[in-house]
Amino acid sequence: QVQLVESGGGLVQAGGSLRLSCAASGRGFGSYTMAWFRQAPGKEREFVGALSWRGADSVQGRFTISADSDKNTVYLQMNSLKPEDTAVYYCAAAYTDLHIRQSYRYSYWGQGTQVTVYS
């Protein structure tokens, strides 16, 4: 069982940066694929990036995913933010490293943190 708590969202001007954090509790942090998804109003949830034993996988060149295993925390550094990045950002954990861009692979989800980018 894994519990995930996101933080770090907020209101930011276009071109700015934010760093989201996802604190994980429970056993086996290093065994999970940790990912970030986002969901904008009226849109489907979409993959942002993931970190597994294979390394980092990101669909956004402006975003970087990293982890601190001592703190059981995963981060999403977002730079050069755009209004279209506005969404609720979710942290997720999966006990697999296959098809990690698919949300159905993830068993554990955080509550989400709102990111709003204004121009």
Short mmCIF file of N, CA and C in Angstrom, two decimals:
data_model
loop_
_atom_site.label_atom_id
_atom_site.label_comp_id
_atom_site.label_asym_id
_atom_site.label_seq_id
_atom_site.Cartn_x
_atom_site.Cartn_y
_atom_site.Cartn_z
N GLN A 1 0.85 -1.20 0.00
CA GLN A 1 0.00 0.00 0.00
C GLN A 1 0.88 1.23 0.00
N VAL A 2 0.56 2.17 -0.84
CA VAL A 2 1.33 3.41 -0.97
C VAL A 2 0.37 4.59 -0.86
N GLN A 3 0.74 5.56 -0.08
CA GLN A 3 -0.02 6.80 0.00
C GLN A 3 0.83 7.91 -0.62
N LEU A 4 0.17 8.74 -1.43
CA LEU A 4 0.87 9.79 -2.15
C LEU A 4 0.23 11.14 -1.83
N VAL A 5 1.07 12.12 -1.54
CA VAL A 5 0.59 13.46 -1.23
C VAL A 5 1.37 14.46 -2.08
N GLU A 6 0.67 15.17 -2.94
CA GLU A 6 1.30 16.18 -3.79
C GLU A 6 1.28 17.54 -3.10
N SER A 7 2.23 18.36 -3.48
CA SER A 7 2.27 19.75 -3.02
C SER A 7 3.04 20.57 -4.03
N GLY A 8 2.95 21.89 -3.88
CA GLY A 8 3.76 22.77 -4.72
C GLY A 8 3.01 23.44 -5.84
N GLY A 9 1.74 23.11 -6.01
CA GLY A 9 0.98 23.79 -7.06
C GLY A 9 0.69 25.23 -6.69
N GLY A 10 0.15 25.97 -7.64
CA GLY A 10 -0.18 27.35 -7.37
C GLY A 10 -0.43 28.13 -8.64
N LEU A 11 -0.40 29.44 -8.47
CA LEU A 11 -0.65 30.37 -9.56
C LEU A 11 0.69 30.96 -10.00
N VAL A 12 0.96 30.90 -11.29
CA VAL A 12 2.25 31.39 -11.79
C VAL A 12 2.05 32.07 -13.15
N GLN A 13 2.84 33.06 -13.39
CA GLN A 13 2.77 33.77 -14.67
C GLN A 13 3.45 32.95 -15.76
N ALA A 14 2.96 33.07 -16.97
CA ALA A 14 3.57 32.37 -18.10
C ALA A 14 5.06 32.70 -18.17
N GLY A 15 5.83 31.67 -18.44
CA GLY A 15 7.28 31.81 -18.47
C GLY A 15 7.95 31.47 -17.16
N GLY A 16 7.16 31.36 -16.11
CA GLY A 16 7.69 31.05 -14.79
C GLY A 16 7.90 29.57 -14.58
N SER A 17 8.29 29.23 -13.34
CA SER A 17 8.59 27.85 -12.99
C SER A 17 7.87 27.45 -11.71
N LEU A 18 7.65 26.17 -11.59
CA LEU A 18 7.12 25.58 -10.36
C LEU A 18 7.78 24.23 -10.17
N ARG A 19 7.90 23.84 -8.91
CA ARG A 19 8.35 22.49 -8.62
C ARG A 19 7.30 21.80 -7.77
N LEU A 20 6.76 20.73 -8.31
CA LEU A 20 5.80 19.93 -7.59
C LEU A 20 6.52 18.82 -6.84
N SER A 21 5.98 18.48 -5.69
CA SER A 21 6.53 17.38 -4.90
C SER A 21 5.46 16.34 -4.67
N CYS A 22 5.90 15.11 -4.57
CA CYS A 22 5.00 14.00 -4.26
C CYS A 22 5.68 13.15 -3.19
N ALA A 23 5.14 13.22 -1.98
CA ALA A 23 5.69 12.46 -0.88
C ALA A 23 4.97 11.12 -0.79
N ALA A 24 5.75 10.06 -0.79
CA ALA A 24 5.18 8.71 -0.75
C ALA A 24 5.43 8.08 0.61
N SER A 25 4.43 7.43 1.12
CA SER A 25 4.58 6.66 2.36
C SER A 25 4.20 5.22 2.07
N GLY A 26 4.73 4.32 2.88
CA GLY A 26 4.52 2.91 2.60
C GLY A 26 5.82 2.26 2.19
N ARG A 27 5.76 0.99 1.97
CA ARG A 27 6.97 0.25 1.69
C ARG A 27 7.32 0.24 0.21
N GLY A 28 8.59 0.05 -0.03
CA GLY A 28 9.03 -0.26 -1.38
C GLY A 28 9.07 0.88 -2.35
N PHE A 29 9.37 2.06 -1.85
CA PHE A 29 9.38 3.24 -2.73
C PHE A 29 10.23 3.01 -3.96
N GLY A 30 11.39 2.46 -3.79
CA GLY A 30 12.31 2.27 -4.91
C GLY A 30 11.86 1.23 -5.91
N SER A 31 10.85 0.45 -5.56
CA SER A 31 10.38 -0.61 -6.45
C SER A 31 9.28 -0.14 -7.39
N TYR A 32 8.78 1.05 -7.17
CA TYR A 32 7.65 1.54 -7.95
C TYR A 32 8.11 2.47 -9.07
N THR A 33 7.34 2.45 -10.12
CA THR A 33 7.42 3.51 -11.11
C THR A 33 6.58 4.67 -10.59
N MET A 34 7.18 5.84 -10.53
CA MET A 34 6.48 7.03 -10.06
C MET A 34 6.24 7.94 -11.26
N ALA A 35 5.04 8.46 -11.35
CA ALA A 35 4.70 9.24 -12.53
C ALA A 35 3.90 10.48 -12.16
N TRP A 36 3.88 11.38 -13.10
CA TRP A 36 3.03 12.57 -13.02
C TRP A 36 2.09 12.56 -14.22
N PHE A 37 0.83 12.80 -13.93
CA PHE A 37 -0.20 13.00 -14.95
C PHE A 37 -0.84 14.36 -14.69
N ARG A 38 -1.56 14.83 -15.67
CA ARG A 38 -2.31 16.07 -15.46
C ARG A 38 -3.65 15.98 -16.18
N GLN A 39 -4.58 16.77 -15.66
CA GLN A 39 -5.91 16.79 -16.26
C GLN A 39 -6.44 18.20 -16.24
N ALA A 40 -6.69 18.72 -17.42
CA ALA A 40 -7.28 20.04 -17.57
C ALA A 40 -8.80 19.90 -17.65
N PRO A 41 -9.53 20.94 -17.33
CA PRO A 41 -11.00 20.88 -17.39
C PRO A 41 -11.49 20.45 -18.76
N GLY A 42 -12.35 19.46 -18.78
CA GLY A 42 -12.93 18.99 -20.03
C GLY A 42 -12.02 18.13 -20.87
N LYS A 43 -10.86 17.79 -20.34
CA LYS A 43 -9.91 16.97 -21.10
C LYS A 43 -9.60 15.69 -20.35
N GLU A 44 -9.07 14.73 -21.08
CA GLU A 44 -8.66 13.48 -20.46
C GLU A 44 -7.35 13.66 -19.71
N ARG A 45 -7.16 12.77 -18.75
CA ARG A 45 -5.90 12.79 -18.03
C ARG A 45 -4.77 12.39 -18.97
N GLU A 46 -3.67 13.13 -18.91
CA GLU A 46 -2.57 12.85 -19.81
C GLU A 46 -1.26 12.66 -19.06
N PHE A 47 -0.42 11.85 -19.64
CA PHE A 47 0.88 11.53 -19.07
C PHE A 47 1.82 12.72 -19.20
N VAL A 48 2.55 13.00 -18.13
CA VAL A 48 3.53 14.08 -18.14
C VAL A 48 4.95 13.52 -18.09
N GLY A 49 5.18 12.60 -17.19
CA GLY A 49 6.51 12.02 -17.05
C GLY A 49 6.52 10.94 -16.00
N ALA A 50 7.53 10.09 -16.04
CA ALA A 50 7.64 9.00 -15.08
C ALA A 50 9.09 8.70 -14.81
N LEU A 51 9.31 8.05 -13.68
CA LEU A 51 10.66 7.67 -13.26
C LEU A 51 10.60 6.23 -12.79
N SER A 52 11.35 5.38 -13.46
CA SER A 52 11.42 3.98 -13.07
C SER A 52 12.89 3.59 -13.00
N TRP A 53 13.13 2.31 -12.78
CA TRP A 53 14.51 1.86 -12.72
C TRP A 53 15.20 2.03 -14.07
N ARG A 54 14.40 2.14 -15.14
CA ARG A 54 14.96 2.35 -16.47
C ARG A 54 15.43 3.78 -16.69
N GLY A 55 14.95 4.67 -15.82
CA GLY A 55 15.30 6.07 -15.97
C GLY A 55 14.07 6.93 -16.08
N ALA A 56 14.26 8.14 -16.56
CA ALA A 56 13.18 9.10 -16.66
C ALA A 56 12.56 9.09 -18.05
N ASP A 57 11.27 9.27 -18.09
CA ASP A 57 10.52 9.34 -19.35
C ASP A 57 9.61 10.55 -19.26
N SER A 58 9.81 11.51 -20.13
CA SER A 58 9.01 12.72 -20.08
C SER A 58 8.54 13.09 -21.48
N VAL A 59 7.33 13.58 -21.56
CA VAL A 59 6.82 14.01 -22.84
C VAL A 59 6.97 15.51 -23.03
N GLN A 60 7.42 16.18 -22.00
CA GLN A 60 7.59 17.62 -22.06
C GLN A 60 9.06 17.96 -21.87
N GLY A 61 9.63 18.59 -22.87
CA GLY A 61 11.04 18.97 -22.75
C GLY A 61 11.27 20.02 -21.70
N ARG A 62 10.20 20.73 -21.33
CA ARG A 62 10.34 21.80 -20.33
C ARG A 62 10.24 21.25 -18.91
N PHE A 63 9.87 19.99 -18.78
CA PHE A 63 9.64 19.40 -17.46
C PHE A 63 10.70 18.34 -17.17
N THR A 64 11.09 18.27 -15.91
CA THR A 64 12.06 17.28 -15.48
C THR A 64 11.54 16.56 -14.25
N ILE A 65 11.61 15.26 -14.27
CA ILE A 65 11.18 14.46 -13.13
C ILE A 65 12.41 13.89 -12.43
N SER A 66 12.37 13.94 -11.10
CA SER A 66 13.50 13.43 -10.33
C SER A 66 12.98 12.88 -9.01
N ALA A 67 13.87 12.26 -8.26
CA ALA A 67 13.45 11.67 -6.99
C ALA A 67 14.54 11.78 -5.95
N ASP A 68 14.12 11.82 -4.71
CA ASP A 68 15.02 11.76 -3.57
C ASP A 68 14.60 10.54 -2.77
N SER A 69 15.35 9.47 -2.89
CA SER A 69 14.94 8.21 -2.26
C SER A 69 15.04 8.30 -0.74
N ASP A 70 15.92 9.15 -0.23
CA ASP A 70 16.01 9.31 1.23
C ASP A 70 14.75 9.92 1.80
N LYS A 71 14.08 10.72 0.99
CA LYS A 71 12.86 11.40 1.44
C LYS A 71 11.60 10.74 0.88
N ASN A 72 11.77 9.68 0.10
CA ASN A 72 10.62 9.04 -0.57
C ASN A 72 9.77 10.07 -1.30
N THR A 73 10.43 10.92 -2.03
CA THR A 73 9.74 12.03 -2.69
C THR A 73 10.15 12.10 -4.15
N VAL A 74 9.15 12.35 -4.98
CA VAL A 74 9.37 12.56 -6.41
C VAL A 74 9.02 14.01 -6.72
N TYR A 75 9.78 14.59 -7.61
CA TYR A 75 9.59 15.99 -7.96
C TYR A 75 9.28 16.13 -9.45
N LEU A 76 8.57 17.19 -9.76
CA LEU A 76 8.36 17.57 -11.15
C LEU A 76 8.73 19.04 -11.26
N GLN A 77 9.85 19.29 -11.88
CA GLN A 77 10.30 20.65 -12.12
C GLN A 77 9.73 21.11 -13.45
N MET A 78 8.98 22.19 -13.42
CA MET A 78 8.32 22.70 -14.63
C MET A 78 8.85 24.09 -14.91
N ASN A 79 9.42 24.24 -16.07
CA ASN A 79 9.99 25.53 -16.48
C ASN A 79 9.28 26.06 -17.71
N SER A 80 9.44 27.35 -17.94
CA SER A 80 8.83 28.00 -19.11
C SER A 80 7.36 27.64 -19.24
N LEU A 81 6.65 27.79 -18.15
CA LEU A 81 5.25 27.38 -18.12
C LEU A 81 4.40 28.21 -19.07
N LYS A 82 3.39 27.54 -19.60
CA LYS A 82 2.47 28.17 -20.55
C LYS A 82 1.04 28.05 -20.01
N PRO A 83 0.14 28.91 -20.44
CA PRO A 83 -1.25 28.79 -19.98
C PRO A 83 -1.85 27.42 -20.25
N GLU A 84 -1.42 26.77 -21.31
CA GLU A 84 -1.96 25.44 -21.61
C GLU A 84 -1.45 24.36 -20.66
N ASP A 85 -0.53 24.70 -19.80
CA ASP A 85 -0.09 23.77 -18.75
C ASP A 85 -1.02 23.79 -17.55
N THR A 86 -1.99 24.68 -17.58
CA THR A 86 -2.95 24.75 -16.48
C THR A 86 -3.73 23.45 -16.37
N ALA A 87 -3.70 22.86 -15.18
CA ALA A 87 -4.34 21.56 -14.96
C ALA A 87 -4.20 21.18 -13.50
N VAL A 88 -4.89 20.12 -13.13
CA VAL A 88 -4.61 19.45 -11.86
C VAL A 88 -3.55 18.40 -12.15
N TYR A 89 -2.50 18.44 -11.37
CA TYR A 89 -1.39 17.51 -11.57
C TYR A 89 -1.46 16.43 -10.50
N TYR A 90 -1.38 15.18 -10.97
CA TYR A 90 -1.49 14.03 -10.09
C TYR A 90 -0.20 13.24 -10.08
N CYS A 91 0.15 12.78 -8.92
CA CYS A 91 1.24 11.83 -8.75
C CYS A 91 0.64 10.44 -8.70
N ALA A 92 1.36 9.47 -9.27
CA ALA A 92 0.85 8.10 -9.29
C ALA A 92 2.00 7.12 -9.13
N ALA A 93 1.68 5.94 -8.63
CA ALA A 93 2.68 4.90 -8.44
C ALA A 93 2.18 3.59 -9.03
N ALA A 94 3.10 2.88 -9.67
CA ALA A 94 2.77 1.60 -10.28
C ALA A 94 3.88 0.61 -10.00
N TYR A 95 3.46 -0.62 -9.75
CA TYR A 95 4.44 -1.68 -9.48
C TYR A 95 4.76 -2.39 -10.78
N THR A 96 5.17 -1.61 -11.77
CA THR A 96 5.52 -2.14 -13.08
C THR A 96 6.34 -1.09 -13.80
N ASP A 97 7.12 -1.53 -14.79
CA ASP A 97 7.85 -0.58 -15.62
C ASP A 97 7.43 -0.72 -17.09
N LEU A 98 6.28 -1.34 -17.32
CA LEU A 98 5.78 -1.53 -18.68
C LEU A 98 4.60 -0.60 -18.95
N HIS A 99 4.56 -0.07 -20.14
CA HIS A 99 3.45 0.80 -20.57
C HIS A 99 3.19 1.91 -19.55
N ILE A 100 4.22 2.53 -19.11
CA ILE A 100 4.11 3.47 -17.99
C ILE A 100 3.48 4.79 -18.38
N ARG A 101 3.20 4.99 -19.65
CA ARG A 101 2.50 6.20 -20.06
C ARG A 101 0.99 6.04 -19.97
N GLN A 102 0.55 4.85 -19.64
CA GLN A 102 -0.89 4.58 -19.57
C GLN A 102 -1.37 4.67 -18.13
N SER A 103 -2.38 5.49 -17.90
CA SER A 103 -2.84 5.73 -16.53
C SER A 103 -3.38 4.47 -15.87
N TYR A 104 -3.90 3.54 -16.67
CA TYR A 104 -4.49 2.34 -16.07
C TYR A 104 -3.44 1.45 -15.40
N ARG A 105 -2.19 1.68 -15.67
CA ARG A 105 -1.12 0.89 -15.07
C ARG A 105 -0.87 1.27 -13.61
N TYR A 106 -1.44 2.38 -13.19
CA TYR A 106 -1.12 2.92 -11.87
C TYR A 106 -2.22 2.59 -10.87
N SER A 107 -1.79 2.03 -9.76
CA SER A 107 -2.74 1.61 -8.73
C SER A 107 -2.94 2.66 -7.65
N TYR A 108 -1.96 3.52 -7.51
CA TYR A 108 -2.01 4.49 -6.42
C TYR A 108 -1.94 5.90 -6.99
N TRP A 109 -2.78 6.75 -6.43
CA TRP A 109 -2.88 8.13 -6.91
C TRP A 109 -2.94 9.09 -5.73
N GLY A 110 -2.35 10.25 -5.93
CA GLY A 110 -2.52 11.32 -4.96
C GLY A 110 -3.80 12.08 -5.23
N GLN A 111 -4.05 13.08 -4.41
CA GLN A 111 -5.29 13.84 -4.51
C GLN A 111 -5.22 14.93 -5.58
N GLY A 112 -4.02 15.23 -6.04
CA GLY A 112 -3.86 16.24 -7.07
C GLY A 112 -3.53 17.60 -6.50
N THR A 113 -2.82 18.39 -7.29
CA THR A 113 -2.50 19.76 -6.93
C THR A 113 -2.73 20.65 -8.14
N GLN A 114 -3.38 21.77 -7.92
CA GLN A 114 -3.76 22.65 -9.02
C GLN A 114 -2.59 23.53 -9.44
N VAL A 115 -2.36 23.58 -10.74
CA VAL A 115 -1.40 24.50 -11.33
C VAL A 115 -2.15 25.40 -12.30
N THR A 116 -2.04 26.69 -12.09
CA THR A 116 -2.70 27.66 -12.95
C THR A 116 -1.66 28.62 -13.49
N VAL A 117 -1.58 28.70 -14.80
CA VAL A 117 -0.61 29.58 -15.45
C VAL A 117 -1.38 30.67 -16.18
N TYR A 118 -1.07 31.92 -15.86
CA TYR A 118 -1.78 33.03 -16.48
C TYR A 118 -0.82 33.82 -17.36
N SER A 119 -1.40 34.42 -18.39
CA SER A 119 -0.58 35.18 -19.35
C SER A 119 -0.60 36.66 -19.04
#
